XYZ file of C-alpha atoms in Angstrom:
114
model
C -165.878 -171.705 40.122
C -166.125 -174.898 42.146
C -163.779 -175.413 44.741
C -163.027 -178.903 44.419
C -163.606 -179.617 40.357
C -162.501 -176.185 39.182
C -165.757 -176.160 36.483
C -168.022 -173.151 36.216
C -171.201 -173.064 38.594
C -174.121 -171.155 39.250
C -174.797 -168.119 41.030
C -176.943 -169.969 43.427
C -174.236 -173.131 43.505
C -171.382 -170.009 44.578
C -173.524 -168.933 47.126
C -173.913 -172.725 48.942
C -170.282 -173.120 48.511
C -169.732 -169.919 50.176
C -171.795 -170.118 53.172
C -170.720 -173.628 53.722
C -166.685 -172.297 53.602
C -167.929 -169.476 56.107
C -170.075 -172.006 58.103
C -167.152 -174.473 58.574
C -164.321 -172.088 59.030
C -163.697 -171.419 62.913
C -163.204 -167.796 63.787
C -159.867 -166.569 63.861
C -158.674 -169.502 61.749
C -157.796 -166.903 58.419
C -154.768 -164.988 59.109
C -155.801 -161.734 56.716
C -159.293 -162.368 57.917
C -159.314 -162.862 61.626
C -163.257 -162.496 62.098
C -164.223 -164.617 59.175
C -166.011 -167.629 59.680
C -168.616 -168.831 62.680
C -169.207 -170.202 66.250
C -170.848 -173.250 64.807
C -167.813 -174.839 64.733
C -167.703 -174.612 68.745
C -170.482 -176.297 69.037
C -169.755 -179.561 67.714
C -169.280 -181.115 71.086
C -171.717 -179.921 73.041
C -174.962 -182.383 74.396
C -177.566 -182.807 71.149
C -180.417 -180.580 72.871
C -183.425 -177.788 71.732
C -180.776 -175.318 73.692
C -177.358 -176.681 71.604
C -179.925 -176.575 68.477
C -180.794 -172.553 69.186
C -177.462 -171.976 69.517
C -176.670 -173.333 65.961
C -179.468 -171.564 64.860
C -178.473 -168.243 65.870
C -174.166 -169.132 64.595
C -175.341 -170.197 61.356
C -177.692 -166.771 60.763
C -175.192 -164.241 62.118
C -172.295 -165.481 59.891
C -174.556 -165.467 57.284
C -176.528 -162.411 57.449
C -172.057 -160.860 58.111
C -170.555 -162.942 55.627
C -173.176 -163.554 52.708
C -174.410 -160.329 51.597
C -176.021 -162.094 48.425
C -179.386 -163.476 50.596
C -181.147 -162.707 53.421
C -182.179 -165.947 55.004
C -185.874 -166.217 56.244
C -185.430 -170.432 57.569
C -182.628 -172.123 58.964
C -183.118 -176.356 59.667
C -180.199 -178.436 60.643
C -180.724 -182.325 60.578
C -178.920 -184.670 62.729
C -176.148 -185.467 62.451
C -174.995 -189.117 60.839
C -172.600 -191.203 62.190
C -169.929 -189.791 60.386
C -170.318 -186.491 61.450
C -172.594 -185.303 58.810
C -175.184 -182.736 59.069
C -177.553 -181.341 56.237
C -178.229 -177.268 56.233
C -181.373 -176.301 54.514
C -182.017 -172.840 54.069
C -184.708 -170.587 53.042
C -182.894 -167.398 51.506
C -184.316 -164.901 49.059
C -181.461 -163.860 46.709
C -180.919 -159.946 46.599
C -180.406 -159.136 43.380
C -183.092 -161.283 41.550
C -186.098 -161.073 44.848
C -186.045 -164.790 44.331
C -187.181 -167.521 47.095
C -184.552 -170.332 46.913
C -184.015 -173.280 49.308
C -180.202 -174.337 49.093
C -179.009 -177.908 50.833
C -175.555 -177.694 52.107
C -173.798 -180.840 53.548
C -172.109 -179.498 56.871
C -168.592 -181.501 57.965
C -168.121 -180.872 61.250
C -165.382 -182.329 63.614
C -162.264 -184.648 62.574
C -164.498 -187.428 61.684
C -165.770 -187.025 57.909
């Protein structure tokens, strides 16, 4: 079920909307779930560089690969962000129960502006 519309969605639509919640949810932020969520959310203010970049990388796989048991992901990319704090996820995932190579787009708001 969608979050926001309450209409019926697809398998592959539940899984976006699902690793986006767990991607913007900052860890310890659930009361019944203290270790849900990921570090990305700690990174929004640090400088825009190839080492901030890796270190999104590497928050956005492991709360995946914990939180998402439906894929396994085999590419993560992360665009810039816009100016109102904005990003774009793209990733690569094979789906586990069907062996099939998807590529889902999740919009990523980060921060109190957005």
């Amino acid at each position: 079920m969608n979050r926001h519309t309450g209409r019926s969605i697809t398998t592959l639509e539940h899984i976006a909307q699902s690793i986006g919640d767990i991607l913007t949810t900052r860890i310890g932020s659930r009361v019944m779930r203290r270790q849900y969520g990921s570090q990305l959310v700690d990174l929004i203010d640090q400088p825009g560089n190839p080492a901030t970049r890796l270190l999104c990388y590497a928050a956005i796989a492991m709360a995946v690969m914990r939180w998402e048991p439906r894929v396994r992901i085999s590419r993560v990319q992360l665009s810039d962000a816009s100016m109102a704090g904005q990003f774009e996820l793209t990733l690569d995932v094979t789906v586990i129960d069907s062996n099939e190579q998807q590529s889902i787009s999740i919009p990523l708001s980060l921060g109190a502006i957005g």
